[in-house]
Coordinates of C-alpha atoms in Angstrom, one line a residue:
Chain M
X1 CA 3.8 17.9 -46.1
X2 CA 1.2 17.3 -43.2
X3 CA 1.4 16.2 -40.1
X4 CA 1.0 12.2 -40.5
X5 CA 3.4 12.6 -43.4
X6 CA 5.7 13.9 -41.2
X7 CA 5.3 11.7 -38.3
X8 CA 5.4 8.5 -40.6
X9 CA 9.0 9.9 -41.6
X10 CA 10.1 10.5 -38.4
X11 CA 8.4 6.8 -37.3
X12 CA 10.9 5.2 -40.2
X13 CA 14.1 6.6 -38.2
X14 CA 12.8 5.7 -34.9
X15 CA 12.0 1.9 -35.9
X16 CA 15.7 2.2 -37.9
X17 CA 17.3 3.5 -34.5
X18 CA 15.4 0.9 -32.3
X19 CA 16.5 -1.8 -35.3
X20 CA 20.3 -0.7 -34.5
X21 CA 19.7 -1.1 -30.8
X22 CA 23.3 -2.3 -29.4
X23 CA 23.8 -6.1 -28.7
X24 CA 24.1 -5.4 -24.7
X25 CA 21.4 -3.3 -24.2
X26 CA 19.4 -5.9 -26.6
X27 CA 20.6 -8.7 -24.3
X28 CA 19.4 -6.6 -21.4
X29 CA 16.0 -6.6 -22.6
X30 CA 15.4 -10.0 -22.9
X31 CA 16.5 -10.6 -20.0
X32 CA 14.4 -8.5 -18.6
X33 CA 11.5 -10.2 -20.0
X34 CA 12.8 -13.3 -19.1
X35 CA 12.5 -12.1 -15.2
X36 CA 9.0 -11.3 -16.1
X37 CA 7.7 -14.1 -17.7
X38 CA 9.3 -16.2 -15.2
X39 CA 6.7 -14.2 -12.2
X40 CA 4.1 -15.1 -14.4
X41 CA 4.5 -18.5 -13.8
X42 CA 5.4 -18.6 -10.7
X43 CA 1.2 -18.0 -9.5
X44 CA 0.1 -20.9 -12.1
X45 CA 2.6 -23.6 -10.6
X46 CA 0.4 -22.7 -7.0
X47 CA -1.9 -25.2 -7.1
X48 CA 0.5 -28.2 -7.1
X49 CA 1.5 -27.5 -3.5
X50 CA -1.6 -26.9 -2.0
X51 CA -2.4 -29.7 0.6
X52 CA -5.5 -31.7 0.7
X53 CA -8.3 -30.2 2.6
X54 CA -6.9 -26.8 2.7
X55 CA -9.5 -25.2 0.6
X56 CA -7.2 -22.9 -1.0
X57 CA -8.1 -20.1 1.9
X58 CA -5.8 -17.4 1.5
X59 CA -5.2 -14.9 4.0
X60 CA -3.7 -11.5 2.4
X61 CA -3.0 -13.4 -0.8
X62 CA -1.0 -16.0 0.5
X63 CA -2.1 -19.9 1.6
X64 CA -2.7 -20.3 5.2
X65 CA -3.2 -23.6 5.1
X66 CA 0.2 -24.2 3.5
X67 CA 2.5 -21.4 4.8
X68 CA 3.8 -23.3 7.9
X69 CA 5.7 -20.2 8.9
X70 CA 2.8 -18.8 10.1
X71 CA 1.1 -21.1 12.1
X72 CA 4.8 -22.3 14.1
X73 CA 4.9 -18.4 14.5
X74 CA 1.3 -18.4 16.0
X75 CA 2.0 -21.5 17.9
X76 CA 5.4 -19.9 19.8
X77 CA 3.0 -16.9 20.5
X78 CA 0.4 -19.3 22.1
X79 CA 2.8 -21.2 23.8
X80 CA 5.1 -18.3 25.5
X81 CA 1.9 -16.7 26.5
X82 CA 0.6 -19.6 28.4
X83 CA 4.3 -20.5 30.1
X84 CA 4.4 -16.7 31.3
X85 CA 0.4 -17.1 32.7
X86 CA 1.8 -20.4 34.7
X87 CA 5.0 -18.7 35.7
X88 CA 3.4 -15.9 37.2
X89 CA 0.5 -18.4 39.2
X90 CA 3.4 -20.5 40.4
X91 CA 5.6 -17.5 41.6
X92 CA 2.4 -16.0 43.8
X93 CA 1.8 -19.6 45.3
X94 CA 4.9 -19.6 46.3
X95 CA 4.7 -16.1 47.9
X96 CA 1.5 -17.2 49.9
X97 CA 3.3 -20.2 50.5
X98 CA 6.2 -18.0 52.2
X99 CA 4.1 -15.7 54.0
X100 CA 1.7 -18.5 55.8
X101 CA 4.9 -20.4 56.8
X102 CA 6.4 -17.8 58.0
X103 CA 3.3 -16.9 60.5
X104 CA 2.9 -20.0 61.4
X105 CA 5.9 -20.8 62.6
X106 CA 6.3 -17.6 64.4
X107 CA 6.1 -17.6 68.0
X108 CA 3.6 -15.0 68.3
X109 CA -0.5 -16.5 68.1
X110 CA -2.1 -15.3 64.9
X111 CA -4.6 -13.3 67.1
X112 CA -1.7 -11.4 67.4
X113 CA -1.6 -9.9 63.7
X114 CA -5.0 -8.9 64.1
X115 CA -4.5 -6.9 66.9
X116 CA -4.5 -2.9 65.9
X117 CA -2.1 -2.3 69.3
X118 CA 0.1 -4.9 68.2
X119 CA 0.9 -3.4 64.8
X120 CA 1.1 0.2 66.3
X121 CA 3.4 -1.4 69.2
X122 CA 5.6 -2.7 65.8
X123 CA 5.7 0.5 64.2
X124 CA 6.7 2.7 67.2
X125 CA 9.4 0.3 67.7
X126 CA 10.9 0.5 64.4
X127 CA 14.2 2.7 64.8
Chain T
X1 CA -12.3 -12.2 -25.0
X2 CA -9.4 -14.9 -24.0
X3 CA -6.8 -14.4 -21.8
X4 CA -3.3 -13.9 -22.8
X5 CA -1.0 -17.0 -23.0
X6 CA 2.5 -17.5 -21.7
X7 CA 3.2 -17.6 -25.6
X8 CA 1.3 -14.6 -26.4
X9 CA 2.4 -12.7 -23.5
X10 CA 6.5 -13.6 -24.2
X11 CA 5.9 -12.4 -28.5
X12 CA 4.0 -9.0 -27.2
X13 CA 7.1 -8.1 -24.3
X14 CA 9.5 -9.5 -27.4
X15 CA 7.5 -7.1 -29.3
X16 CA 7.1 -4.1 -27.6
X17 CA 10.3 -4.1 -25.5
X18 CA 12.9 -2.1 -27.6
X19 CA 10.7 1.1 -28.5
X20 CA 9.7 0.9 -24.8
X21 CA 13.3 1.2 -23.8
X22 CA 14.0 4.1 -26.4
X23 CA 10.6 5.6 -24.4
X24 CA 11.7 5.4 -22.0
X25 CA 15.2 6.7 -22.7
X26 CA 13.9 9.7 -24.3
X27 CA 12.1 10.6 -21.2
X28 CA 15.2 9.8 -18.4
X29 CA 18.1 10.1 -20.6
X30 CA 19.7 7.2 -19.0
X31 CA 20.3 4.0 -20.5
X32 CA 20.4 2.1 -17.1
X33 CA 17.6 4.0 -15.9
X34 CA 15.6 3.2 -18.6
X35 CA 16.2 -0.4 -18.5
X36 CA 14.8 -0.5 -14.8
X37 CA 12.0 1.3 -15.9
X38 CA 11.2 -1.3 -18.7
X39 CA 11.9 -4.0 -16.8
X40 CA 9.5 -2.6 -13.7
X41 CA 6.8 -2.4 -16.4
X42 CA 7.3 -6.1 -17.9
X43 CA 7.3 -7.1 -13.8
X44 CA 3.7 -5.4 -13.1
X45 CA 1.9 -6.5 -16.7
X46 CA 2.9 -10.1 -15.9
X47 CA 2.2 -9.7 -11.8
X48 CA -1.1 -8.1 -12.0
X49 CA -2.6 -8.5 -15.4
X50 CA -1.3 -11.4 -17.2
X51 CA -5.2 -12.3 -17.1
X52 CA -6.4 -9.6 -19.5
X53 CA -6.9 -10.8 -23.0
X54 CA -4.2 -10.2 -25.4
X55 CA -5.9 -7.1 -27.1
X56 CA -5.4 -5.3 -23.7
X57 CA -1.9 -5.3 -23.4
X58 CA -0.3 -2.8 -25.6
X59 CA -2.5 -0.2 -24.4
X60 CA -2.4 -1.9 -20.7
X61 CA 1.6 -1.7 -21.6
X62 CA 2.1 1.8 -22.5
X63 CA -0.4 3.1 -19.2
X64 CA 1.8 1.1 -17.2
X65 CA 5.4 2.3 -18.8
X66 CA 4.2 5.9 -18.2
X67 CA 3.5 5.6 -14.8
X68 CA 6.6 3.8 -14.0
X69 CA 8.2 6.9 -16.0
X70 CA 6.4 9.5 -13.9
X71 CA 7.2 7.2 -10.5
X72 CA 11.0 7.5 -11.6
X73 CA 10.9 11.3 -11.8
X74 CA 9.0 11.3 -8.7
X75 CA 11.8 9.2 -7.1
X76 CA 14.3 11.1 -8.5
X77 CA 12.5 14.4 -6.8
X78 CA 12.7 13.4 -3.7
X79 CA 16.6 12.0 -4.1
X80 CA 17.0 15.6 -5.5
X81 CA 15.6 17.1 -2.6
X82 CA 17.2 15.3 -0.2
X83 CA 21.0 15.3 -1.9
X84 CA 20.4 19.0 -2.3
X85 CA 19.1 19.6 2.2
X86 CA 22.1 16.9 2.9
X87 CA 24.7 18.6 0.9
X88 CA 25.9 21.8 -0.6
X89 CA 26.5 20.2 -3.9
X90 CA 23.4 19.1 -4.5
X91 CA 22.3 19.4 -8.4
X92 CA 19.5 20.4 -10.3
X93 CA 16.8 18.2 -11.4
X94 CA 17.4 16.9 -14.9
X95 CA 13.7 17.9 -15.8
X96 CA 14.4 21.2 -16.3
X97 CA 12.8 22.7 -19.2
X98 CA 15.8 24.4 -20.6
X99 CA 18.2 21.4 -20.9
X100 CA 18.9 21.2 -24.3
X101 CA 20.6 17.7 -25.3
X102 CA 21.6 18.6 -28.1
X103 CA 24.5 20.4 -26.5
X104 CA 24.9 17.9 -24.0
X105 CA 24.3 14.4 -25.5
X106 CA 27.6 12.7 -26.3
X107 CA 27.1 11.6 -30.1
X108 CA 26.8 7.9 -30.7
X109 CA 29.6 6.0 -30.7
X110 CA 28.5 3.8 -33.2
X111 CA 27.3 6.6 -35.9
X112 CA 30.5 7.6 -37.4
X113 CA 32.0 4.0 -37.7
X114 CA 34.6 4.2 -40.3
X115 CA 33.4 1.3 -42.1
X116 CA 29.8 2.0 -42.5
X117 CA 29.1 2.9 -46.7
X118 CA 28.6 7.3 -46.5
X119 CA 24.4 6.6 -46.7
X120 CA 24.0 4.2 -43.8
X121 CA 26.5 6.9 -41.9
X122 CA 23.9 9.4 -43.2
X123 CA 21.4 8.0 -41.6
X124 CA 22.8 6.8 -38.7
X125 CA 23.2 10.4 -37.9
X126 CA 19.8 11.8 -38.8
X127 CA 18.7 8.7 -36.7
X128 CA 20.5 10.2 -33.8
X129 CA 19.1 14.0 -34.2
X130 CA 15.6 12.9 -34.6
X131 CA 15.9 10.7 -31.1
X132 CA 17.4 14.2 -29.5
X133 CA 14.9 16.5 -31.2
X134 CA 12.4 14.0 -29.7
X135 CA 14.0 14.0 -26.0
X136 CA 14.2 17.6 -26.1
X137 CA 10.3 18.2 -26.8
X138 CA 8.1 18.8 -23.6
X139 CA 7.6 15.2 -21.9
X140 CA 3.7 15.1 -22.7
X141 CA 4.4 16.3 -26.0
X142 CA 6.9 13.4 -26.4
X143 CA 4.6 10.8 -24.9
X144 CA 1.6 11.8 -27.0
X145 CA 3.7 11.9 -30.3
X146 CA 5.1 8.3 -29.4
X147 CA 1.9 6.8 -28.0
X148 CA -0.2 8.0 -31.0
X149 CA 2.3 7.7 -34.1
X150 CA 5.3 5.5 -33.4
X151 CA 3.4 2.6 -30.6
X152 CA 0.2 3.3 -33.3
X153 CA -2.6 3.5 -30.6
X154 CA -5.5 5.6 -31.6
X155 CA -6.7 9.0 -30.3
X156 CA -9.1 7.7 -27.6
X157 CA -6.3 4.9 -26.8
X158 CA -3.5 7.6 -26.5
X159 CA -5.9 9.9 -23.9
X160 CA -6.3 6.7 -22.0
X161 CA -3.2 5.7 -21.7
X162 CA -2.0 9.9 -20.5
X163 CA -5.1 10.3 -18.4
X164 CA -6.4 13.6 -20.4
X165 CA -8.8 14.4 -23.2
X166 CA -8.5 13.2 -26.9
X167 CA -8.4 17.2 -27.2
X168 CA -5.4 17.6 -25.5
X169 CA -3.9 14.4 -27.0
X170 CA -4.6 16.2 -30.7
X171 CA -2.9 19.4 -29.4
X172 CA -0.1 17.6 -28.2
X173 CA 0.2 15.2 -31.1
X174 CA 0.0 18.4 -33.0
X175 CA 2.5 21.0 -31.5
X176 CA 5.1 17.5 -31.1
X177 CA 5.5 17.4 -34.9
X178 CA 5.5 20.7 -35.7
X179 CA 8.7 21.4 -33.1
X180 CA 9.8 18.2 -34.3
X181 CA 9.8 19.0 -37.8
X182 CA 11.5 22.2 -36.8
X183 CA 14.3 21.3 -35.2
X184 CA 15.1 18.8 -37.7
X185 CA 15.3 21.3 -40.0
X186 CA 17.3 23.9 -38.0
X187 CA 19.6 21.4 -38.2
X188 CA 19.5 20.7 -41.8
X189 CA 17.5 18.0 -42.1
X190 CA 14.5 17.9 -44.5
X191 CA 11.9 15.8 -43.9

């Protein structure tokens, strides 16, 4: 007997033992194809949701124009970077704001600040 | 060449699905295991190329069900490694050459029903030694003989679908029935 002889006997009991395949592991199966089939039209349903004017741009394989995750995501981003930019301008107003009030309503004349025996005076009399 | 339908697509998987689940059985000698490895390859023919033309997909299939085979060993590897750093009683890999199922493979349950007529019992159990004999050839042996005789792709098909020569699938092919034939024998079947 030769070798295709031999393989198409030992072909007969493989399709006999797939044929007796049990019920469970059958079910199994199709329900594993089921899962399959049921990505593969997932993609072709797409199109229905795309809004008007979007283009169908895609960015990594996904809709940018549609994916409204993304742009609140890039809008937070935005919008915490500008409030921190205004925070910090506000908080070194109000430090120059501090700092002039405080000399002007000092008793000393500003001429005073300027003057380099003034400040050496200040630090010798630290304790 | 036109591109697969959702029809087309369903009767090939309906097709194709319970030899690749005894494929892949063969090759990781466990059922669950084998079911995740079908159902990994139904999940990346329908995500990446339900757009090939029908002709494509058994041989698309088979490529695809042999590398999610060789991923699962791969992944099983690295568990191996890690169980066997992480704890003295670590095993070894299942791979191994020298595992001989026919030792270890608990018979069917189903082949010595007590109802079955004596001939379907016969074969029923000749059934079951030809499925070991086949999981205890070398894996590309295995794949070759399947790919090329039982799934019916031709020689240049099969060396597509293993990544290596039509020489090597001929030698494999080859040396696969041969043992086959063999064992069968050795254990008193006559083919």
């Amino acid at each position: 007997m030769n070798e295709q002889e031999i393989a198409k006997k030992i072909k007969g009991y493989l399709d006999h033992g797939t044929a007796e395949l049990r019920a469970g592991t059958a079910f199994k199966l199709q329900r594993a194809r089921q899962l399959a089939l049921t990505r593969l039209s997932a993609p072709q349903q797409m199109p229905e949701y795309v809004l008007a004017g979007a283009g169908g741009a895609t960015f990594g394989g996904r809709r940018i124009f549609v994916d409204a995750r993304i742009w609140i995501g890039v809008l937070l981003l935005v919008g915490g970077l500008l409030s921190y930019q205004y925070w910090q301008a506000a908080q070194q107003a109000r430090d120059i704001e501090e700092t002039d009030a405080a000399i002007l309503s000092s008793d000393l004349p500003i001429e005073a600040y300027l003057d380099r025996g003034f400040q050496a005076w200040l630090k010798r009399s630290e304790p | 060449m036109a591109i697969a339908s959702h029809q087309e697509l369903s009767a090939f998987l309906a097709e194709v699905e319970r030899r690749a689940f005894k494929q892949a059985l063969f090759a990781v000698r466990d059922e669950d295991a084998a079911l995740d490895v079908v159902q990994d390859a139904m999940l990346k023919l329908t995500e990446k190329y339900a757009a090939k033309p029908v002709q494509e997909l058994p041989m698309l299939f088979q490529r695809i069900l042999q590398n999610t085979i060789h991923d699962h060993f791969r992944r099983q590897k690295v568990r191996s490694t890690w169980t066997t750093l992480l704890s003295a009683f670590g095993h070894r890999d299942d791979k191994d050459e020298d595992f001989d199922p026919l030792e270890t493979l608990p018979a069917r349950s189903d082949s010595n029903s007590a109802t079955d007529p004596a001939q379907q019992q016969q074969q029923a159990e000749i059934v079951a030694l030809v499925e070991q004999a086949l999981a205890r050839l070398p894996a590309r042996q295995r794949e070759a003989f399947l790919l090329r005789y039982w799934e019916e792709l031709d020689v240049a098909e099969t060396a597509t679908a293993m990544g290596c020569s039509e020489g090597s699938v001929k030698t494999h092919c080859s040396r696969a029935v041969r043992a086959l034939a063999e064992m069968l024998k050795a254990r008193g079947v006559n083919l």
